[in-house]
């Protein structure tokens, strides 16, 4: 069995973790003990500045990290070459460690990194070892490797290591306070689920930091890091300045003005990137008259060149609407709402089951104005309408739905993106002044069909998403059209018990028959993936898993209608797909919620918009070749506070589907979830 973990442990700072298997092994199963993402199984591109990190093997002896001491030009060297005892300290070793991207170094690596003579460096390393600052260990590939003595104590305390050139921060055993501070200006990129975390400080993290001044942000950074890091702070300061160069404001005569901090930034950036489609004419050296309706495009264009625009327009706030919550917000939900309240825009990012919908109602209560909620489908519209009535003081008559089944515009209206973007319906939404527009599942917003709905401007805009990522790399448009990300790292919610971490396992299944195997060999491109996805051998595996968890309420996900019908027929259960009539779909889901059904086979219609709070087993028979978002959604269908949930992903052994499943679930591994692998042997291989 293999375990996918976040990459923080791979830099050699963190101890390995050993996970128990999800189920007892059958005789026809075998396990392997290799970690996905382990550098020992992946080639490195050698780019120290762009790579995730120069990684050491999980749980390896420091000797494994010994490197070739040959000098390839010394371009990373420093200026101090005297090698004197007074000029070489533990801080110099840490500097070399940061440049090399690992904590265990040979004397040759230190000399090359700092541009100092090898013999002089070796003497100074001996001196620091005698003082107890460094440890030495003999290995076969070099006489000695060196590492800080404090690494010996990492299992007992928090440690923060900063890599300023890569804008990365690695933390071992962080305290809750440290994680809370880091979340204000950094993005959690990897987590191993227990001990280690790797944060990346991206420009957008600095741009949306919840601080009134850079001094406040600088104070937060020093609290999180425990000390000042001038190089990282200088870069963060430059990004802070970029985020305060442009603003949109409303002129006293009612039109919109784009304003810059200086004539230079206006001329060299805005007027180089914008044209007559966006602005009418200059008003002054630092002001342009904006064409009505082009505000979103201006924000997107300047964001893409690294200059986010602050929106200070006097937008309509709509009719007032008193909203009281019938539930208490959790601490992290209150933090989300407070962050949103500071700017009036943002995206709540959290795993399924973390209560993003309830937090959005907290935002509604804060705004106190009429609200438009946009959703991908009518199932979600109905769920939203029920939730608003259940969790707030609003009456059913104050909540309307606007889609193919109903057309009601009320103080709180839930509409589908498609309807809101149609010309014949737009006037109904444009004519009403909304105090808040909520974009649920906002990862869809950049698509051509949905983005028209973002033209509905409001003083307050809020997005919700478990995973605001897109395979077409247009996720930055989400932040420009809706707002910056606001969220809590998934592992923090797992640790606090608010959301139970499901156990995920990829099971590599043999072919069910030779006909499909031969068809796969002769197929090309996308055809190979579909044949592997529809492998009939998966039907027997689904049967086995359902029998192994006989008391579980289960969902079986498929990507293809023919496969869904075949599995449903084999199991004698209902197949829920986009072809299922809406009223029938509602009936099936209600029966599932009331425990009148314990099994459904579900197509892509279940990826979003189906709330199944009591599901505790998910089997993904096909569908992880599409996107990281899809993997998150399907795994998340079991991610609820109750705990004990299991997710099995079936991939045909020895095919491209293996690669797809492994790659997509690495995304969840980096969020702190444990993902295991198991190979299922065919009966004739026993």
XYZ file of C-alpha atoms in Angstrom:
686
model
C 0.000 0.000 0.000
C 1.236 3.466 -0.834
C 0.433 6.687 0.933
C 0.148 10.089 -0.746
C 1.095 12.895 1.585
C 1.667 16.575 1.151
C 5.166 17.501 0.009
C 6.228 19.320 3.176
C 7.753 16.126 4.496
C 9.782 15.682 1.330
C 12.343 18.363 2.137
C 13.776 16.157 4.855
C 12.506 18.163 7.832
C 9.598 15.971 8.773
C 9.293 12.371 9.948
C 7.485 9.898 7.692
C 3.989 8.722 8.503
C 2.713 5.182 8.319
C -1.008 4.727 7.719
C -3.144 1.654 8.358
C -4.966 0.155 5.405
C -8.612 1.059 4.837
C -9.842 -2.493 4.583
C -8.487 -5.937 5.253
C -6.634 -7.311 2.285
C -8.119 -9.968 0.061
C -5.784 -12.758 -1.081
C -5.914 -11.202 -4.577
C -4.516 -7.861 -3.421
C -0.945 -6.740 -3.012
C 0.502 -3.606 -1.493
C 3.521 -1.509 -2.334
C 5.293 0.911 -0.031
C 6.185 3.839 -2.287
C 4.824 7.355 -1.817
C 3.303 9.159 -4.785
C 5.174 12.374 -5.322
C 8.311 10.896 -3.713
C 11.371 12.349 -5.456
C 12.734 8.823 -5.731
C 9.970 8.054 -8.252
C 9.765 11.433 -10.035
C 12.367 13.149 -12.218
C 13.362 16.683 -11.212
C 13.801 19.498 -13.672
C 16.678 20.890 -11.665
C 15.286 24.442 -11.532
C 15.893 25.507 -7.951
C 13.866 28.716 -8.229
C 10.774 27.281 -9.909
C 10.641 23.773 -8.519
C 8.516 23.058 -5.495
C 11.635 22.282 -3.512
C 14.832 20.301 -3.704
C 13.426 17.375 -1.861
C 14.850 14.596 0.258
C 13.213 11.230 0.464
C 10.559 10.761 3.158
C 12.111 9.331 6.248
C 15.509 8.969 4.610
C 18.832 8.985 6.358
C 20.610 12.350 5.937
C 23.191 10.432 3.970
C 20.644 10.034 1.189
C 20.883 13.768 0.564
C 24.620 13.882 -0.084
C 25.180 15.717 -3.353
C 27.822 15.981 -6.031
C 30.361 18.531 -4.874
C 31.528 19.524 -8.346
C 31.270 23.268 -9.069
C 29.242 24.149 -12.151
C 30.305 27.720 -12.448
C 29.809 29.093 -8.936
C 27.186 31.551 -10.080
C 25.416 31.264 -6.765
C 28.442 32.343 -4.824
C 28.694 35.256 -2.443
C 31.353 37.951 -2.141
C 32.988 36.998 1.140
C 35.802 34.561 0.429
C 38.189 35.033 3.326
C 36.868 32.008 5.198
C 37.765 33.468 8.595
C 36.238 32.054 11.776
C 34.663 35.382 12.623
C 32.850 35.603 9.250
C 31.267 32.144 9.237
C 28.305 31.446 11.527
C 25.294 29.174 11.751
C 23.367 31.887 9.889
C 25.743 31.419 6.945
C 24.982 27.700 6.974
C 21.247 28.466 6.959
C 21.774 30.826 4.015
C 23.511 28.061 2.088
C 20.731 25.672 3.083
C 18.116 28.047 1.697
C 20.027 28.471 -1.561
C 20.487 24.734 -1.982
C 16.906 23.971 -0.927
C 17.732 21.342 1.735
C 18.966 21.257 5.332
C 21.676 18.586 4.893
C 24.771 19.740 2.962
C 28.266 18.632 2.114
C 31.163 20.991 2.704
C 31.475 21.278 -1.077
C 27.839 22.339 -1.393
C 28.305 25.019 1.298
C 31.484 26.295 -0.333
C 29.879 26.420 -3.778
C 26.742 28.175 -2.498
C 28.640 30.851 -0.546
C 31.557 31.199 -2.975
C 34.188 30.329 -0.354
C 37.254 28.059 -0.429
C 36.442 24.421 0.297
C 39.207 23.913 2.883
C 38.296 27.085 4.789
C 34.623 26.136 4.875
C 35.461 22.643 6.072
C 37.448 24.112 9.001
C 34.570 26.398 9.944
C 32.082 23.542 9.784
C 34.313 21.594 12.175
C 34.404 24.611 14.479
C 30.590 24.958 14.501
C 30.255 21.237 15.135
C 32.590 21.538 18.154
C 30.367 24.357 19.431
C 27.296 22.126 19.082
C 25.634 24.200 16.355
C 26.071 21.550 13.646
C 26.054 17.773 13.469
C 28.344 15.775 11.175
C 27.708 12.382 9.645
C 29.986 10.279 7.450
C 28.460 8.834 4.294
C 29.716 6.867 1.341
C 29.427 9.551 -1.354
C 31.367 12.270 0.504
C 33.514 12.197 3.638
C 31.018 14.188 5.724
C 27.599 15.845 5.481
C 26.468 18.579 7.873
C 23.124 19.698 9.285
C 22.018 21.991 12.144
C 21.893 20.366 15.565
C 18.453 21.814 16.117
C 17.102 19.416 13.491
C 17.558 16.709 16.103
C 14.803 18.338 18.185
C 12.224 18.899 15.427
C 9.978 16.114 16.695
C 9.339 18.067 19.905
C 8.694 21.657 18.840
C 7.549 24.044 16.168
C 10.100 25.110 13.598
C 9.733 27.652 10.804
C 12.125 27.686 7.845
C 11.860 30.495 5.273
C 12.997 30.193 1.654
C 12.714 33.855 0.599
C 13.838 33.451 -3.006
C 10.994 30.983 -3.612
C 8.620 32.873 -1.304
C 8.059 29.641 0.622
C 7.687 28.909 4.316
C 7.970 25.392 5.710
C 6.630 24.793 9.216
C 7.037 21.641 11.262
C 4.494 21.043 14.049
C 3.009 24.551 13.816
C 0.887 25.892 16.623
C -2.654 27.038 15.845
C -1.583 30.662 16.327
C 1.174 30.312 13.735
C -1.170 28.750 11.203
C -3.756 31.469 11.775
C -1.146 34.180 11.201
C 0.267 32.488 8.100
C -3.213 32.161 6.620
C -3.444 35.954 6.495
C -0.686 36.355 3.908
C 0.262 32.898 2.566
C -1.331 29.959 0.772
C -1.107 26.437 2.199
C 0.362 24.487 -0.720
C 1.207 21.153 0.919
C 0.467 19.389 4.189
C 1.402 15.915 5.322
C -1.674 15.683 7.542
C 0.071 15.599 10.899
C 3.359 17.410 11.230
C 4.486 19.531 8.322
C 3.122 22.335 6.189
C 4.483 24.201 3.189
C 3.140 27.686 2.548
C 3.693 29.767 -0.575
C 3.347 33.550 -0.478
C 1.717 34.381 -3.812
C 1.086 37.920 -5.082
C -2.673 37.453 -4.689
C -2.194 36.451 -1.048
C -0.469 39.766 -0.357
C -2.994 41.721 -2.417
C -5.915 40.444 -0.356
C -4.234 40.464 3.068
C -6.739 41.781 5.656
C -4.655 44.716 6.888
C -5.085 48.466 6.743
C -1.375 49.165 6.307
C 1.827 47.376 5.417
C 3.064 47.924 8.977
C 0.168 45.777 10.217
C 0.967 43.077 7.650
C 4.656 43.205 8.533
C 3.783 42.702 12.204
C 1.697 39.640 11.343
C 4.555 38.186 9.282
C 7.028 38.571 12.122
C 4.607 36.976 14.564
C 4.201 33.983 12.249
C 7.892 33.586 11.368
C 9.253 34.383 14.812
C 11.802 36.806 13.409
C 12.348 39.336 10.653
C 13.209 38.123 7.149
C 14.241 41.211 5.232
C 14.352 39.603 1.777
C 10.833 38.178 1.997
C 9.467 41.342 3.606
C 10.936 43.471 0.820
C 9.179 41.381 -1.826
C 5.884 41.402 0.100
C 6.148 45.193 0.441
C 6.546 45.527 -3.337
C 3.394 43.452 -3.853
C 1.520 45.513 -1.270
C 2.421 48.665 -3.192
C 1.176 47.126 -6.446
C -2.182 46.406 -4.830
C -2.651 50.078 -3.979
C -1.775 51.728 -7.290
C -5.217 51.750 -8.950
C -8.774 52.288 -7.772
C -12.207 52.662 -9.287
C -14.332 55.417 -7.760
C -17.595 57.149 -8.547
C -17.370 60.745 -9.809
C -19.697 63.322 -8.274
C -21.556 63.391 -11.613
C -22.283 59.663 -11.389
C -19.830 58.087 -13.819
C -16.900 55.844 -12.920
C -13.263 57.003 -12.806
C -10.099 54.897 -12.913
C -7.534 56.628 -10.710
C -3.803 55.898 -10.367
C -1.341 56.871 -7.660
C 1.028 58.558 -10.135
C 1.179 59.714 -13.754
C 3.944 57.179 -14.362
C 1.918 54.113 -13.384
C -1.131 55.449 -15.247
C 0.862 56.028 -18.450
C 3.122 52.988 -18.332
C 0.506 50.449 -17.230
C -3.156 51.435 -17.566
C -2.942 53.464 -20.760
C -0.735 50.826 -22.358
C -3.201 48.014 -21.614
C -6.611 49.705 -21.925
C -8.206 51.133 -25.074
C -11.375 52.921 -26.214
C -13.449 49.858 -25.318
C -12.628 50.502 -21.678
C -12.194 54.272 -21.226
C -13.588 57.379 -22.938
C -10.787 59.876 -22.378
C -8.270 61.113 -19.795
C -9.562 63.511 -17.157
C -6.127 64.265 -15.773
C -2.648 62.738 -15.679
C -3.837 60.220 -13.097
C -7.541 59.797 -13.995
C -9.483 58.211 -16.877
C -13.213 58.323 -17.569
C -14.452 54.694 -17.610
C -16.995 53.420 -20.130
C -20.116 52.082 -18.432
C -20.054 48.278 -18.173
C -16.300 47.902 -18.698
C -15.371 47.929 -14.997
C -15.021 44.138 -14.735
C -12.828 44.001 -17.862
C -10.566 46.774 -16.519
C -10.162 44.938 -13.221
C -9.350 41.692 -15.002
C -6.810 43.221 -17.424
C -4.889 45.115 -14.741
C -5.006 42.123 -12.384
C -3.411 39.948 -15.052
C -0.457 42.347 -15.391
C 0.040 42.404 -11.635
C -1.941 45.462 -10.563
C -5.184 44.576 -8.747
C -7.710 47.412 -8.742
C -9.408 48.526 -5.552
C -13.129 49.022 -6.102
C -14.316 52.149 -4.263
C -17.413 52.801 -6.368
C -20.617 53.981 -4.759
C -22.598 50.949 -5.893
C -26.250 50.498 -5.049
C -26.782 48.751 -1.749
C -30.386 47.772 -2.445
C -33.387 47.818 -0.181
C -32.631 46.988 3.425
C -33.493 43.495 4.641
C -33.171 42.454 8.249
C -31.624 38.985 8.525
C -30.919 37.215 11.816
C -29.121 33.883 11.989
C -30.844 30.981 13.752
C -27.480 29.255 14.324
C -24.162 30.313 15.813
C -21.190 30.634 13.491
C -18.073 28.656 14.280
C -14.951 30.685 14.979
C -13.473 30.151 11.513
C -16.814 31.009 9.871
C -16.941 34.230 11.888
C -13.401 34.991 10.691
C -14.525 34.470 7.087
C -17.437 36.860 7.553
C -15.231 39.460 9.246
C -12.720 39.278 6.380
C -15.540 39.673 3.860
C -16.994 42.629 5.808
C -13.704 44.545 5.533
C -13.866 44.848 1.734
C -17.349 43.718 0.729
C -16.007 41.048 -1.619
C -14.278 37.698 -1.473
C -14.581 33.953 -1.932
C -15.139 31.566 0.972
C -12.837 28.592 0.263
C -13.225 25.454 2.361
C -13.771 21.702 2.005
C -17.259 20.286 1.488
C -19.021 20.147 4.830
C -17.212 23.169 6.290
C -20.375 25.294 6.299
C -19.734 27.746 3.479
C -23.491 28.142 2.922
C -24.129 29.032 6.565
C -21.163 31.431 6.525
C -22.700 33.074 3.438
C -25.873 33.623 5.431
C -23.700 35.298 8.044
C -22.530 37.632 5.261
C -26.180 38.246 4.333
C -26.921 39.227 7.919
C -23.946 41.590 7.933
C -24.965 43.284 4.662
C -28.616 43.552 5.663
C -29.783 44.047 2.077
C -31.729 42.206 -0.586
C -29.693 39.301 -1.923
C -29.323 37.513 -5.264
C -27.831 34.008 -5.077
C -26.559 32.447 -8.316
C -26.221 28.653 -8.542
C -25.343 26.121 -11.299
C -28.651 24.188 -11.266
C -32.165 24.095 -9.882
C -31.338 21.362 -7.336
C -28.972 23.771 -5.631
C -31.583 26.538 -5.906
C -34.073 24.427 -3.990
C -31.498 23.483 -1.352
C -30.545 27.135 -0.888
C -34.189 28.185 -0.503
C -34.744 25.512 2.157
C -31.516 26.425 3.977
C -32.246 30.177 4.047
C -35.637 29.536 5.662
C -34.154 27.009 8.112
C -31.094 28.973 9.249
C -32.315 32.586 9.166
C -35.246 34.630 10.405
C -36.641 35.052 6.874
C -40.086 33.685 6.008
C -40.726 31.440 2.967
C -42.629 34.306 1.280
C -39.402 36.383 1.313
C -37.415 33.739 -0.585
C -37.908 33.110 -4.313
C -36.425 30.856 -6.974
C -35.886 31.854 -10.603
C -35.118 29.050 -13.053
C -36.836 26.724 -15.495
C -39.229 25.435 -12.853
C -40.116 28.647 -10.985
C -39.854 32.365 -11.697
C -40.141 34.385 -8.503
C -38.147 37.552 -7.752
C -38.240 38.275 -4.024
C -36.021 40.000 -1.410
C -33.825 36.880 -1.469
C -33.808 35.309 -4.939
C -31.957 32.159 -5.965
C -31.400 31.952 -9.725
C -29.333 29.767 -12.038
C -26.351 31.281 -13.823
C -27.832 30.435 -17.209
C -31.096 32.277 -16.549
C -29.351 35.318 -15.037
C -27.144 35.626 -18.131
C -29.958 35.531 -20.682
C -30.910 38.856 -22.261
C -34.646 38.309 -21.890
C -34.311 37.810 -18.124
C -31.482 40.230 -17.335
C -33.762 43.257 -16.904
C -35.551 41.535 -14.018
C -32.258 41.370 -12.124
C -30.794 44.647 -13.378
C -33.840 46.642 -12.319
C -33.547 45.491 -8.726
C -30.788 46.929 -6.552
C -29.120 44.018 -4.800
C -27.223 44.597 -1.585
C -25.340 41.310 -2.042
C -24.754 38.922 -4.939
C -23.605 35.401 -3.985
C -21.853 33.243 -6.630
C -22.116 29.624 -5.479
C -19.672 27.109 -7.009
C -17.910 30.200 -8.352
C -15.180 28.185 -10.098
C -17.592 28.249 -13.060
C -17.656 32.039 -13.314
C -14.847 32.453 -15.909
C -16.650 30.211 -18.414
C -18.238 32.016 -21.350
C -21.739 30.888 -20.353
C -21.548 31.984 -16.730
C -19.390 35.106 -16.800
C -22.236 37.281 -18.139
C -23.843 36.963 -14.716
C -20.898 38.864 -13.189
C -22.097 42.007 -14.968
C -24.726 42.168 -12.238
C -22.874 44.678 -10.105
C -23.458 45.071 -6.388
C -21.749 46.825 -3.533
C -21.037 43.370 -2.075
C -20.003 40.235 -3.976
C -19.358 36.837 -2.390
C -18.214 33.566 -3.966
C -18.290 30.042 -2.510
C -16.081 27.161 -3.640
C -14.412 24.061 -2.258
C -11.756 24.298 -4.938
C -11.519 27.518 -7.009
C -9.189 25.970 -9.554
C -9.618 25.443 -13.283
C -7.749 23.215 -15.694
C -7.679 26.096 -18.221
C -5.693 28.248 -15.730
C -8.402 30.938 -15.684
C -8.821 30.844 -11.916
C -7.342 34.336 -11.577
C -10.442 35.589 -13.371
C -12.518 34.231 -10.495
C -10.742 36.582 -8.110
C -11.061 39.603 -10.400
C -14.731 39.010 -11.211
C -15.862 38.072 -7.691
C -13.174 38.770 -5.094
C -10.053 37.425 -3.357
C -9.950 34.010 -1.639
C -10.903 33.862 2.036
C -10.550 30.565 3.827
C -9.089 28.214 6.373
C -6.655 25.446 5.496
C -8.393 22.094 5.258
C -6.081 20.438 7.773
C -7.058 22.969 10.440
C -10.696 21.926 10.065
C -9.732 18.250 10.208
C -7.667 18.850 13.358
C -10.448 20.807 15.056
C -13.020 18.107 14.286
C -15.312 20.411 12.318
C -14.900 18.264 9.214
C -13.955 14.587 9.257
C -11.169 13.588 6.918
C -12.376 10.727 4.712
C -10.055 7.843 3.987
C -9.214 7.748 0.274
C -7.862 4.736 -1.543
C -6.993 4.251 -5.232
C -7.607 0.644 -6.257
C -5.916 -0.570 -9.435
C -8.343 -3.077 -10.973
C -7.524 -5.733 -13.623
C -9.379 -5.969 -16.946
C -12.718 -7.745 -16.822
C -12.286 -9.395 -20.228
C -9.805 -9.689 -23.092
C -12.100 -7.895 -25.540
C -11.776 -4.573 -23.725
C -8.064 -5.126 -23.091
C -7.408 -5.639 -26.810
C -9.593 -2.667 -27.722
C -7.520 -0.492 -25.381
C -4.248 -1.538 -27.041
C -5.476 -0.558 -30.508
C -7.266 2.664 -29.439
C -5.737 6.144 -29.509
C -6.009 9.353 -27.486
C -9.222 9.939 -25.578
C -10.512 6.552 -26.737
C -7.960 4.791 -24.542
C -9.130 6.676 -21.468
C -12.810 5.878 -22.060
C -12.211 2.155 -22.613
C -10.186 1.989 -19.389
C -12.839 3.994 -17.540
C -15.604 1.608 -18.625
C -13.618 -1.535 -17.776
C -16.250 -4.157 -16.869
C -13.886 -5.563 -14.260
C -14.884 -2.622 -12.088
C -18.386 -4.069 -11.631
C -17.005 -6.995 -9.607
C -14.861 -4.583 -7.592
C -17.884 -2.391 -6.823
C -19.776 -5.492 -5.655
C -16.878 -6.481 -3.408
C -16.571 -3.043 -1.816
C -20.309 -2.795 -1.192
C -20.302 -6.219 0.473
C -17.255 -5.263 2.554
C -19.183 -2.228 3.843
C -22.634 -3.724 3.935
C -24.056 -1.247 6.453
C -22.918 1.910 4.647
C -24.959 4.387 2.640
C -23.127 4.478 -0.643
C -22.770 6.488 -3.838
C -21.196 5.054 -6.980
C -19.971 7.814 -9.341
C -19.544 7.330 -13.083
C -18.611 9.609 -15.951
C -20.379 7.770 -18.768
C -24.085 7.024 -19.105
C -23.641 3.545 -20.612
C -21.368 2.525 -17.758
C -23.802 3.953 -15.200
C -26.697 1.963 -16.647
C -24.576 -1.204 -16.757
C -23.492 -0.905 -13.113
C -27.007 0.029 -11.965
C -28.471 -2.994 -13.784
C -25.830 -5.300 -12.309
C -26.594 -4.029 -8.786
C -30.359 -3.724 -9.410
C -30.405 -0.105 -8.194
C -31.415 3.273 -9.625
C -29.139 5.322 -11.879
C -29.457 9.078 -11.291
C -28.279 11.162 -14.243
C -29.035 14.317 -16.154
C -31.659 12.343 -18.041
C -33.580 11.669 -14.832
C -36.670 13.923 -14.718
C -36.330 16.690 -12.155
C -39.241 15.531 -9.964
C -37.880 11.970 -10.004
C -34.417 13.224 -9.048
C -35.861 15.089 -6.062
C -37.771 11.998 -4.954
C -34.684 9.772 -5.117
C -32.561 12.229 -3.152
C -35.230 12.665 -0.485
C -35.479 8.892 -0.097
C -31.704 8.732 0.254
C -31.746 11.431 2.941
C -34.525 9.678 4.847
C -32.564 6.397 4.790
C -35.179 4.798 2.561
C -32.397 4.123 0.053
C -28.830 3.184 0.867
C -27.313 3.095 -2.642
C -27.391 5.273 -5.744
C -25.374 5.203 -8.938
C -24.769 8.843 -9.909
C -23.454 10.543 -13.057
C -21.725 13.932 -13.279
C -24.967 15.527 -12.109
C -23.840 14.599 -8.601
C -20.540 16.480 -8.740
C -22.203 19.679 -7.588
C -25.533 20.648 -6.188
C -26.495 17.405 -4.441
C -26.364 17.590 -0.668
C -25.963 14.107 0.757
C -25.044 14.687 4.393
C -25.405 11.060 5.484
C -23.359 9.401 2.713
C -20.446 7.550 4.284
C -19.125 5.550 1.319
C -18.251 6.772 -2.172
C -16.964 4.576 -5.003
C -15.640 6.479 -8.014
C -15.907 3.962 -10.842
C -14.798 6.553 -13.403
C -14.385 10.284 -13.711
C -11.078 11.383 -12.207
C -9.472 11.968 -15.588
C -11.280 15.264 -15.934
C -10.173 17.822 -13.371
C -8.802 18.386 -9.889
C -12.057 20.136 -9.040
C -14.025 17.000 -9.930
C -11.827 14.900 -7.671
C -12.403 17.353 -4.830
C -16.176 17.371 -5.335
C -16.538 13.611 -5.483
C -14.285 12.947 -2.511
C -16.092 15.716 -0.670
C -19.465 14.031 -0.899
C -18.487 12.060 2.222
C -16.657 14.903 3.969
C -18.955 15.649 6.897
C -18.506 16.051 10.677
C -19.790 12.550 11.452
C -16.535 10.888 10.419
C -15.740 7.341 9.327
C -16.254 8.063 5.617
C -14.488 6.063 2.912
C -13.748 6.943 -0.707
C -12.535 4.370 -3.210
C -11.290 5.375 -6.652
C -11.153 2.577 -9.235
C -8.565 2.765 -12.016
C -7.779 0.110 -14.600
C -4.383 -1.347 -13.875
C -1.576 -0.599 -16.314
C -3.468 2.103 -18.249
C -3.455 5.877 -18.543
C -6.260 5.905 -15.974
C -3.690 5.037 -13.306
C -1.778 8.208 -14.100
C -4.943 10.320 -14.164
C -6.177 9.045 -10.789
C -2.805 9.507 -9.119
C -2.341 13.035 -10.462
C -5.814 14.276 -9.564
C -5.760 12.873 -6.045
C -2.360 14.416 -5.356
C -4.316 17.686 -5.218
C -6.209 16.333 -2.210
C -3.018 14.956 -0.700
C -1.529 18.447 -0.772
C -4.504 19.688 1.211
C -3.620 17.302 4.017
C -5.817 14.317 3.197
C -4.407 10.799 3.305
C -4.594 8.941 -0.005
C -3.538 5.298 -0.272
C -2.998 2.923 -3.167
C -3.817 -0.764 -3.536
C -3.395 -3.146 -6.451
C -6.154 -5.720 -6.949
C -5.019 -8.928 -8.610
C -7.238 -10.874 -10.983
C -8.298 -14.371 -9.855
C -5.917 -16.075 -12.292
C -2.992 -14.195 -10.709
C -3.565 -15.653 -7.246
